[in-house]
Structures are given as structure tokens and as C-alpha cells.
Amino acid sequence: MRSASGGGAVHARVVRSMAKKITQKTKTPMPCVDPAVRSRAFVEVASGYTEEMAVAEANRCILCKNRPCIAGCPVEIDIPKFIQKVAEGDFEGAFQTLTEKNVLPAICGRVCPQEDQCEKLCTLGVKFEPVAIGRLERFVADRAAAFGSQSDSGTSPQPTGHKVAVVGSGPAGLTVAADLAKMGHSVTIFEALHEAGGVLMYGIPEFRLPKEIVQREIHGLERIGVELKVNHVIGRTFTVDDLFEELGYEAVFIGTGAGLPHFPKIPGVNLIGVYSANEYLTRSNLMKAYKFPETDTPIVHGRRVAVIGGGNTAMDAVRTALRLGAEHAYLVYRRTEHEMPARLEEIEHAKEEGVEISFLAAPVGILGDDRKRVCAMRCIRMELGEPDASGRRSPVPQPGSEFEIDVDVVVFAVGQGANPLIRSTTPDLHVNKWGNICADAATGATEKKGVFAGGDIVTGGATVISAMGAGRRAARAIDVYLRNPLPDGV
Amino acid sequence: MHRILSREALAPDVVRFWVDAPPIARKRRPGQFVIVRLGEGGERIPLTIADADPKRGAIALVVQGVGKTTRDLNAMEPGDAIQDVAGPLGLPTKIEPGQRVCCVGGGIGTAVVLPIARAVREAGGHVVSILGARTRDLIILEDDVRAVSHTCVVTTDDGSYGQKGLVTDALREAIAKAPEPFHEVVAIGPLPMMRAVCELTRPLGLRTIVSLNPVMVDGTGMCGGCRVTVGGEQKFVCVDGPEFDGHQVDFGELMARLTAYKEQEAVACARHPVAGPFTPAW
Ligand SMILES: Cc1cc2nc3c(=O)[nH]c(=O)nc-3n(C[C@H](O)[C@H](O)[C@H](O)COP(=O)(O)OP(=O)(O)OC[C@H]3O[C@@H](n4cnc5c(N)ncnc54)[C@H](O)[C@@H]3O)c2cc1C
Ligand SMILES: Cc1cc2nc3c(=O)[nH]c(=O)nc-3n(C[C@H](O)[C@H](O)[C@H](O)COP(=O)(O)OP(=O)(O)OC[C@H]3O[C@@H](n4cnc5c(N)ncnc54)[C@H](O)[C@@H]3O)c2cc1C
Ligand code: SF4
Ligand code: SF4
Ligand code: FES
């Protein structure tokens, strides 16, 4: 590959301008495991580009002058630069460019909603399909991992002697920890569960984000000196104030995510076989219930499973149901496909795998048998009415349109709230009416001295990359705070 | 890793462990629990912190072997290590000074009642304890409970020890005999026992606190698996409990939910080296 481009910038430009004329209109397809096979196994669905595919796809980028794609990336990766390096066969250089801005490229390349972010603004997308930026990002990160490249290959920083505590090890916490450690601060992450990674570990399934990749990133953090304390529930094992007073941390970052599941107020939600998506996915992913009885944690295996919701969480749950052996996996969503917040690719994959989607419907009750186990769900048809506060047309129930479906497991993926553990044990932390922590958008600073926050605990359920962006901004602000013990306006 | 410091059999299938867990030993208050995972592939199970020694940095767990995980744990020896212990979880018992409290413990529930009785006593309260079990061998921690109680009554269903009968019989008598009415009853044991105590105290308007034992996963409020209905409202036992006003609890629903994994538990149990008959939890 490298010899084809010769590595020289001039030569590359020539190659590039030739490529421009023969632009493929559509993205280089992503090789995927056959839907019939993968819908029954936890193997990763998309297998990734080969070098040839990556170079071909990179050559679709026309290196437009105003580079609109960058503005679509919450961490402002220099997209044309890294893509150009891929086109040149300089995969190592592409990796360095990525990691200047993104500490978790192998993860973002897989789970970012690219169609709403970088790829949404890609110039090619006006007439054709946009450049497959996410797939290229994934390719570069995976290749670097396979060859043992490390983004932190530079010199280790001068220790500053400052101590920072990070609460929660989701993407927000991992990013803030990585950045602060690279600045020379001593960082400890406190995680409530027995494994680090947040939603990346317990929520997003193996078939979409192999846990090995998350572990790789976490080991990377440990290698640069970040201390990881699992099984530490902040608010219980230590309070936020204990972290300062008892343990001597000078700043605390709270990145505890949006982890409180909501159940609708309808009859039957406490029947056996009704789960929150969090519980269903945690049992399957974190506790590996799909390997029971080789592992100890059980899960109710439904033959007919209904998942309620239309986001990524719902897609993950319904596709997990198939892999746990469901004969029918239904997705029940109250709006239409057009309003679904899930990533486009996941919706396509789910359909290929045989998920049966019922749009414009919502449950009104769950029915149980004499053992209090789910046997059916009553739903009502919806019609779209006026746009609501979010700008989406809100669903209106149609009287008299109730219908029943036979199911034995029901999973709710209808949004989550903020966990009250920290706010109830930290009285001087300000929260809004939904319980989310109030923090400055630019710095993550809260009203409480030395306490910063970011990710889903501040914004409510959002995306991996936005949580990382918040972590990055907070790391900068914490660094300033530590170096100026009496700052104004931090 | 949390090293087991000591192990002591209290009754058939019931073991008291002291386990190394310094921050938890310092922080825990009566009524709180930990989530334990023995090792890779293990289940996360909740266990009450029966006692703590902050100086030694150790907590006591009293475990009844009812299924795969609890039997695996009970087979462990001093020097062995438990991989994960997280806590202290749940809300501490609300203890007001100088209260007259009747503490009722059934079976393994006695281990949960003991730290509460002790705390009531230390807050200057008056403690009447009632311990019950099916038969003599299953009465645990009697000496520890006696040491913190003004009065202690033991009942066995078969009359093999103490008074013959159920804890509710002894409770009825204790209420009748009390020179001054109790401020509250704390009843912890098998669900049918807690429900029976609540049926007895409800008509008397006597406040009754129970500790609930739903199936848990994370223990931090993230999964909702531990949800119960209390006073018509949904509560998560791991963050809103584990103690609730027993007169408000929907026991029938909780009993049903505890059977969710019956078949799988039997499978897991059969894989255990010392597989015995499957017995329901406390
Ligand atoms: C099933 C599912 C699928 C998703 N799919 C996508 C996707 O495809 N693309 C995308 O961009 N986004 C997706 N998201 C959203 C994305 O995962 C989140 O926005 C992101 O993980 C938020 O990161 P965070 O760091 O704020 O919190 P989290 O990832 O939620 O991590 C918070 C961590 O804090 C820990 N914690 C909580 N309380 C405490 C405490 N008191 N003490 C110590 N630790 C604590 C938690 O255990 C957890 O590990 C998905 C979410 C879910 C649930
Ligand atoms: C707050 C709380 C405190 C508890 N304290 C103690 C204690 O101090 N000592 C003690 O011996 N037991 C205690 N328990 C009960 C103990 O957690 C269960 O007996 C244990 O989980 C059973 O696991 P197993 O694998 O051995 O048995 P399994 O075969 O899995 O199950 C046997 C029984 O335990 C119940 N159970 C199964 N999994 C769980 C789970 N993850 N969480 C809760 N219950 C479950 C089942 O409904 C079944 O009835 C407590 C439970 C709760 C909720
Ligand atoms: S991090 Fe996400 S938004 Fe940014 S370039 Fe990569 S895939 Fe696009
Ligand atoms: S907008 Fe599209 S074509 Fe233009 S530089 Fe970015 S990726 Fe390349
Ligand atoms: S155990 Fe998961 S919310 Fe209580």
C-alpha cells in the first residue's frame, strides 16, 4: 500500500485527484456476518474493512476546502487529515491523528451515530452517500491495536503531585482520567460495579462492541498510571466529601451516567419476565447470563420477547433477545421509523436479523398467568399529532384500537433518569428538576468547589462521544483549577 | 480481593464469616448490606452486614446455604478470598433514642435483626427479642441476641427448644404483657413470617418494620430488578430500602417475583459439588 502512494505529499495529491474523478457513489460496503448465523450468536456483527477496502473508501474523500465534517464531530477530529493518511497507506500516521483528539477511536468508530454527526455534514452526502468516516476510524484503530501501536508512546509527563478522583468509569470518566494522567496528575477512578467501562461494558452488547476492545482501552489507562478501584460506590463506600477530606483528593469529577431505569405506570410491570433494558442487558453482558449454567447468573429466556422503545438501548435489547433464543423478537415503538433515535445501521441490522417492528403502538398493560409470569401484552395504536417540545411529532393514542400480542418476556427501554445516590449524599451539589447535576457546559464545573461533572449525569442519556467531549473539557478545566488553587470563574 | 479471616458454623448450612473489608467496616451502619461476587463468572448476591469491627477492618456475614452461590461461599475457608465485596449498600435503619422495640428474627433473619437490636440498645432503648425457627438446631446467635436484649424469648415450631409455637404467638404475648406499649416491631425472616407478623400488628396500629430480600443484580439502583410495591408505589429495595413499613408492603408480589429463576436455580444447584435438596431462601 505504502509503495503505491510513495508516501510523498505531491504524489499523493496526484493519486487523489485521479481518484476524485472516479468517485464511488456509495460507501464501500461493510463486511458482516450472515444474519442467519449472527442472530443466534454473540459474535461481532460487522467484521471491519480490509486494507484494500479502507484505502478505496478513503479515496472517496474529496478533501473539500471548508471541511464541514469536522464540525460534526463533537471532539473535532481532523477527519480529512486522517482519511488522507489512510488513502496514502500511512495507517500509523492516521492513528496518531485520530488519537490527538479521541482516546477511544475503536469504540467511537463502532458506536457513534455518524449519520447525525460527522457523516451528516460530509459534502459527498449532498449528492451521494457520505464518506464512511466511522468505518475508517474503526479500521485505523483496530489495525493499530493489532500492530501494538500506542497513542501514548510519547515521554511520560512530569508528575505534578496533584490528586484527582474520578467517579464512574464510563466514557466520560475514562476520558477525563486519561487526559489528566497525561498532564501528570495522579488519578484514581472509583467504579461501583466490579468491572470498569460503564455502559460500554454492561449495556452495549458484545455483538456490537466486543468487550475485549473496551478492556484494551482500560488497560491503556492503567499503563499510564491511572489507578482503578472497582466495587467502590460513591455516596456509600465514600461520600464526595470523604474523597476530599478523608482521602485528600483536590478535585472530583462525577461521571456516573444516567442509570435509573423508568417503568411506565401500567398494570403488570412487576410480573416475572418484565425487565428494564438495563437489567436485561446487564444480566446478559456484564454477568454473561447467555453462558448460564457455565456462569451463575440466570435470565428468563423468552420464546416471544417484546421490547418497548426506539433508541439504541431498545435495539440492543431486542437483538439480544434473538441471540438468547427467542423465536419472535418484537420491537414496539410509539412513533414511526423516521423518528427512531437509534443508529441507522442498528435498525438495518435488526431488520436483517428478523426483528419484527411494530410502529405506532404502545403498551397499555401486561397480562400474567397464575404463576405471575408474563403471557401477553395489550397495546394501543398511535397516530402522530403535533410536534412536541423535542420537535418530534407526538404520538396520540387511537381510542378503540387496542390489540394483544402473546409474549413471555417484556423489556422496557423507555429512557432513564439520574441515579439519586450521589445527590442524596452531597447536599451542596445543585441538580435540576430531573435530578441531573448542574454543571457549566464549557468546563464541567459545578457550584461545589473542586467538583466537576460531565456525561449523561449532566445531559441525561446522550452519546458515547458527547460524554467523552465533556470529559475532555472538564480535564482542561480541572488542570487549570489544580494549578491555580484560587481561581476566579472556574 | 477480600480475605476470609474466620469461619464458624452456627447451624446446619449456616456459617458466620469475618471478611477483610476496611472501608466498608468503617462506614457501615446497622441495616446495610454488601453485594458479593465470589469470582469470575459468579453471581452478584446481597448479604447483610451482620457486624463490623472498624479497628480490624473486618465485617461479619452470616450466610445460609440455599443455592449455588451461598453453598460455594459456605464451603470457603479462612485464608480464601472473595473477589468482590461492594458496599455498604441500602439505607441504614432509622434508630431513635430511647425507643421500646420488639425485635423478631426468624431463621437466618436473626443475623439481620441482631445489629438492629444492638443499635436500639446502644441508643438507650428497651429491647424485647423473639427468635424463632422450625427446630432447635436452626436457632442461631441466641447468646449474641440475649446480650443486647432486656428480654429474649425463643420459639420452635416443634417445641424442641424454648416455647413451642410460632414467633407470632410469642409476639402476641409480648404485646399483651408489655408494661408500656412498643414504639415499633422489627420483624425479619422468611416472607410468610414477616407477613404474619404484619397481619398481627396491623389491627393494633403498631408500626412494623420489615427487611425485604428480592433478587438483586447491581445493588445501586441501576437495574430495577429489586423493585417492590410499597403503599402502591414502586420502590427499589437496594436504594430505597431494604427496610420498609411492613403494613404497606405487597408481600404476594414479592413472593411471586422470588420464584423467577426457580428452574435455573435448580440447574445451578445440581452443578454444586455438595448438591442437596433445593431449599427456599430465608
Ligand atoms: C444499551 C445502550 C446502548 C447505547 N448505544 C449507544 C451507541 O450506539 N452510540 C452512542 O454514542 N451511545 C450509545 N449509548 C449511550 C452511551 O452509552 C452513553 O451516553 C454513555 O455511555 C454515557 O457515558 P457516561 O460516562 O456519562 O456514563 P456511563 O457509561 O453510564 O458510566 C457511568 C459509570 O458510573 C458508574 N457509577 C454510577 N454511580 C456510581 C457511584 N455512585 N459510584 C461509583 N460509580 C458509579 C456506573 O456503574 C458506570 O460504570 C447507549 C446506551 C445504552 C444504555
Ligand atoms: C438485602 C438482602 C440481604 C440479604 N442478607 C442475607 C444474609 O445476611 N444471609 C443470607 O444467607 N442471605 C441473605 N440474603 C439472601 C441471599 O442474597 C440469597 O439467599 C442468595 O442470593 C441466594 O443465592 P444462591 O445462588 O445461593 O441461591 P439461588 O439458588 O440463586 O437462589 C435461592 C433463593 O435465593 C433467592 N435469590 C437468588 N438470587 C438472588 C439475588 N441475586 N439476590 C437476592 N436473592 C436471590 C431466590 O429467589 C431463591 O429463593 C439477603 C438478600 C437481600 C436482598
Ligand atoms: S468520533 Fe464519532 S463523530 Fe467524531 S469522527 Fe469519529 S465517528 Fe465521527
Ligand atoms: S466533508 Fe466528506 S469529503 Fe469533505 S473532507 Fe470531510 S469527509 Fe472528506
Ligand atoms: S439491584 Fe438493581 S436496582 Fe436494585
PDB file of C-alpha atoms and ligand atoms in Angstrom, chain A residues 111-113 167-173 190-193 195 197-200 202-204 208 232-235 255-258 278 281 312-313 316 343 346 416 419 421-422 454-457 461-465 467, ligand 1:
ATOM      1  CA  VAL A 111     -20.961   3.230  18.148  1.00  0.00           C
ATOM      2  CA  CYS A 112     -21.113   6.917  17.140  1.00  0.00           C
ATOM      3  CA  PRO A 113     -24.362   7.883  15.421  1.00  0.00           C
ATOM      4  CA  VAL A 167     -16.359   8.792  39.943  1.00  0.00           C
ATOM      5  CA  GLY A 168     -17.696   6.392  37.319  1.00  0.00           C
ATOM      6  CA  SER A 169     -15.747   4.642  34.572  1.00  0.00           C
ATOM      7  CA  GLY A 170     -17.965   5.230  31.549  1.00  0.00           C
ATOM      8  CA  PRO A 171     -16.642   7.137  28.527  1.00  0.00           C
ATOM      9  CA  ALA A 172     -16.769  10.467  30.405  1.00  0.00           C
ATOM     10  CA  GLY A 173     -14.746   9.155  33.336  1.00  0.00           C
ATOM     11  CA  PHE A 190     -13.912   4.829  41.599  1.00  0.00           C
ATOM     12  CA  GLU A 191     -16.398   2.466  39.952  1.00  0.00           C
ATOM     13  CA  ALA A 192     -19.469   0.976  41.646  1.00  0.00           C
ATOM     14  CA  LEU A 193     -19.584  -2.248  39.627  1.00  0.00           C
ATOM     15  CA  GLU A 195     -15.809  -4.013  36.130  1.00  0.00           C
ATOM     16  CA  GLY A 197     -16.353   0.715  31.368  1.00  0.00           C
ATOM     17  CA  GLY A 198     -19.867   1.890  32.258  1.00  0.00           C
ATOM     18  CA  VAL A 199     -22.439   1.368  29.532  1.00  0.00           C
ATOM     19  CA  LEU A 200     -19.637   0.181  27.238  1.00  0.00           C
ATOM     20  CA  TYR A 202     -22.777  -3.534  30.909  1.00  0.00           C
ATOM     21  CA  GLY A 203     -25.066  -2.009  28.272  1.00  0.00           C
ATOM     22  CA  ILE A 204     -23.783  -2.280  24.709  1.00  0.00           C
ATOM     23  CA  ARG A 208     -21.801  -4.612  18.608  1.00  0.00           C
ATOM     24  CA  HIS A 232     -16.479   1.476  45.259  1.00  0.00           C
ATOM     25  CA  VAL A 233     -19.919   3.032  45.401  1.00  0.00           C
ATOM     26  CA  ILE A 234     -19.510   6.745  45.912  1.00  0.00           C
ATOM     27  CA  GLY A 235     -22.202   8.047  48.235  1.00  0.00           C
ATOM     28  CA  GLY A 255     -19.393  10.877  35.549  1.00  0.00           C
ATOM     29  CA  THR A 256     -21.963   8.458  36.942  1.00  0.00           C
ATOM     30  CA  GLY A 257     -24.186   8.270  33.853  1.00  0.00           C
ATOM     31  CA  ALA A 258     -27.945   8.053  33.530  1.00  0.00           C
ATOM     32  CA  ASN A 278     -30.606  -2.161  31.986  1.00  0.00           C
ATOM     33  CA  LEU A 281     -28.547  -6.188  29.205  1.00  0.00           C
ATOM     34  CA  ASN A 312     -30.049   2.181  20.788  1.00  0.00           C
ATOM     35  CA  THR A 313     -30.914   0.574  24.094  1.00  0.00           C
ATOM     36  CA  ASP A 316     -29.590  -3.812  21.740  1.00  0.00           C
ATOM     37  CA  ARG A 343     -28.332   4.463  14.877  1.00  0.00           C
ATOM     38  CA  GLU A 346     -28.502  -0.882  14.016  1.00  0.00           C
ATOM     39  CA  GLN A 416     -33.620   6.574  32.188  1.00  0.00           C
ATOM     40  CA  ASN A 419     -29.330   7.870  39.999  1.00  0.00           C
ATOM     41  CA  LEU A 421     -27.073   8.068  45.277  1.00  0.00           C
ATOM     42  CA  ILE A 422     -24.663  10.959  44.885  1.00  0.00           C
ATOM     43  CA  GLY A 454     -19.990  15.544  32.771  1.00  0.00           C
ATOM     44  CA  GLY A 455     -21.586  12.928  30.554  1.00  0.00           C
ATOM     45  CA  ASP A 456     -25.065  11.507  30.941  1.00  0.00           C
ATOM     46  CA  ILE A 457     -25.345  12.548  34.610  1.00  0.00           C
ATOM     47  CA  GLY A 461     -28.924   9.909  28.194  1.00  0.00           C
ATOM     48  CA  ALA A 462     -26.837  11.055  25.202  1.00  0.00           C
ATOM     49  CA  THR A 463     -23.933   9.503  23.304  1.00  0.00           C
ATOM     50  CA  VAL A 464     -20.536   7.994  23.978  1.00  0.00           C
ATOM     51  CA  ILE A 465     -18.762  10.741  22.089  1.00  0.00           C
ATOM     52  CA  ALA A 467     -19.717  12.062  27.210  1.00  0.00           C
TER      53      ALA A 467
HETATM   54  C1  LIG C   1     -27.787  -0.150  25.809  1.00  0.00           C
HETATM   55  C2  LIG C   1     -27.205   1.169  25.392  1.00  0.00           C
HETATM   56  C3  LIG C   1     -26.742   1.340  24.109  1.00  0.00           C
HETATM   57  C4  LIG C   1     -26.168   2.540  23.707  1.00  0.00           C
HETATM   58  N1  LIG C   1     -25.697   2.655  22.440  1.00  0.00           N
HETATM   59  C5  LIG C   1     -25.039   3.789  22.075  1.00  0.00           C
HETATM   60  C6  LIG C   1     -24.460   3.914  20.778  1.00  0.00           C
HETATM   61  O1  LIG C   1     -24.551   3.028  19.947  1.00  0.00           O
HETATM   62  N2  LIG C   1     -23.800   5.042  20.472  1.00  0.00           N
HETATM   63  C7  LIG C   1     -23.659   6.047  21.383  1.00  0.00           C
HETATM   64  O2  LIG C   1     -22.997   7.037  21.076  1.00  0.00           O
HETATM   65  N3  LIG C   1     -24.235   5.981  22.598  1.00  0.00           N
HETATM   66  C8  LIG C   1     -24.922   4.869  22.970  1.00  0.00           C
HETATM   67  N4  LIG C   1     -25.491   4.788  24.211  1.00  0.00           N
HETATM   68  C9  LIG C   1     -25.380   5.926  25.129  1.00  0.00           C
HETATM   69  C10 LIG C   1     -23.993   5.976  25.758  1.00  0.00           C
HETATM   70  O3  LIG C   1     -23.573   4.691  26.128  1.00  0.00           O
HETATM   71  C11 LIG C   1     -23.975   6.891  26.964  1.00  0.00           C
HETATM   72  O4  LIG C   1     -24.391   8.163  26.565  1.00  0.00           O
HETATM   73  C12 LIG C   1     -22.580   6.990  27.585  1.00  0.00           C
HETATM   74  O5  LIG C   1     -22.106   5.724  27.983  1.00  0.00           O
HETATM   75  C13 LIG C   1     -22.558   7.923  28.770  1.00  0.00           C
HETATM   76  O6  LIG C   1     -21.290   7.896  29.353  1.00  0.00           O
HETATM   77  P1  LIG C   1     -21.027   8.327  30.866  1.00  0.00           P
HETATM   78  O7  LIG C   1     -19.568   8.244  31.048  1.00  0.00           O
HETATM   79  O8  LIG C   1     -21.712   9.602  31.147  1.00  0.00           O
HETATM   80  O9  LIG C   1     -21.771   7.230  31.765  1.00  0.00           O
HETATM   81  P2  LIG C   1     -21.905   5.650  31.795  1.00  0.00           P
HETATM   82  O10 LIG C   1     -21.381   4.995  30.584  1.00  0.00           O
HETATM   83  O11 LIG C   1     -23.314   5.407  32.164  1.00  0.00           O
HETATM   84  O12 LIG C   1     -20.958   5.212  33.014  1.00  0.00           O
HETATM   85  C14 LIG C   1     -21.215   5.603  34.329  1.00  0.00           C
HETATM   86  C15 LIG C   1     -20.446   4.705  35.259  1.00  0.00           C
HETATM   87  O13 LIG C   1     -20.520   5.242  36.575  1.00  0.00           O
HETATM   88  C16 LIG C   1     -20.744   4.206  37.493  1.00  0.00           C
HETATM   89  N5  LIG C   1     -21.399   4.763  38.675  1.00  0.00           N
HETATM   90  C17 LIG C   1     -22.671   5.193  38.794  1.00  0.00           C
HETATM   91  N6  LIG C   1     -22.908   5.639  40.027  1.00  0.00           N
HETATM   92  C18 LIG C   1     -21.749   5.487  40.715  1.00  0.00           C
HETATM   93  C19 LIG C   1     -21.357   5.773  42.061  1.00  0.00           C
HETATM   94  N7  LIG C   1     -22.218   6.300  42.930  1.00  0.00           N
HETATM   95  N8  LIG C   1     -20.078   5.487  42.432  1.00  0.00           N
HETATM   96  C20 LIG C   1     -19.208   4.937  41.545  1.00  0.00           C
HETATM   97  N9  LIG C   1     -19.527   4.656  40.275  1.00  0.00           N
HETATM   98  C21 LIG C   1     -20.783   4.937  39.863  1.00  0.00           C
HETATM   99  C22 LIG C   1     -21.613   3.238  36.743  1.00  0.00           C
HETATM  100  O14 LIG C   1     -21.562   1.947  37.316  1.00  0.00           O
HETATM  101  C23 LIG C   1     -21.000   3.305  35.354  1.00  0.00           C
HETATM  102  O15 LIG C   1     -19.961   2.378  35.220  1.00  0.00           O
HETATM  103  C24 LIG C   1     -26.092   3.605  24.615  1.00  0.00           C
HETATM  104  C25 LIG C   1     -26.574   3.445  25.919  1.00  0.00           C
HETATM  105  C26 LIG C   1     -27.131   2.250  26.316  1.00  0.00           C
HETATM  106  C27 LIG C   1     -27.644   2.091  27.728  1.00  0.00           C
END
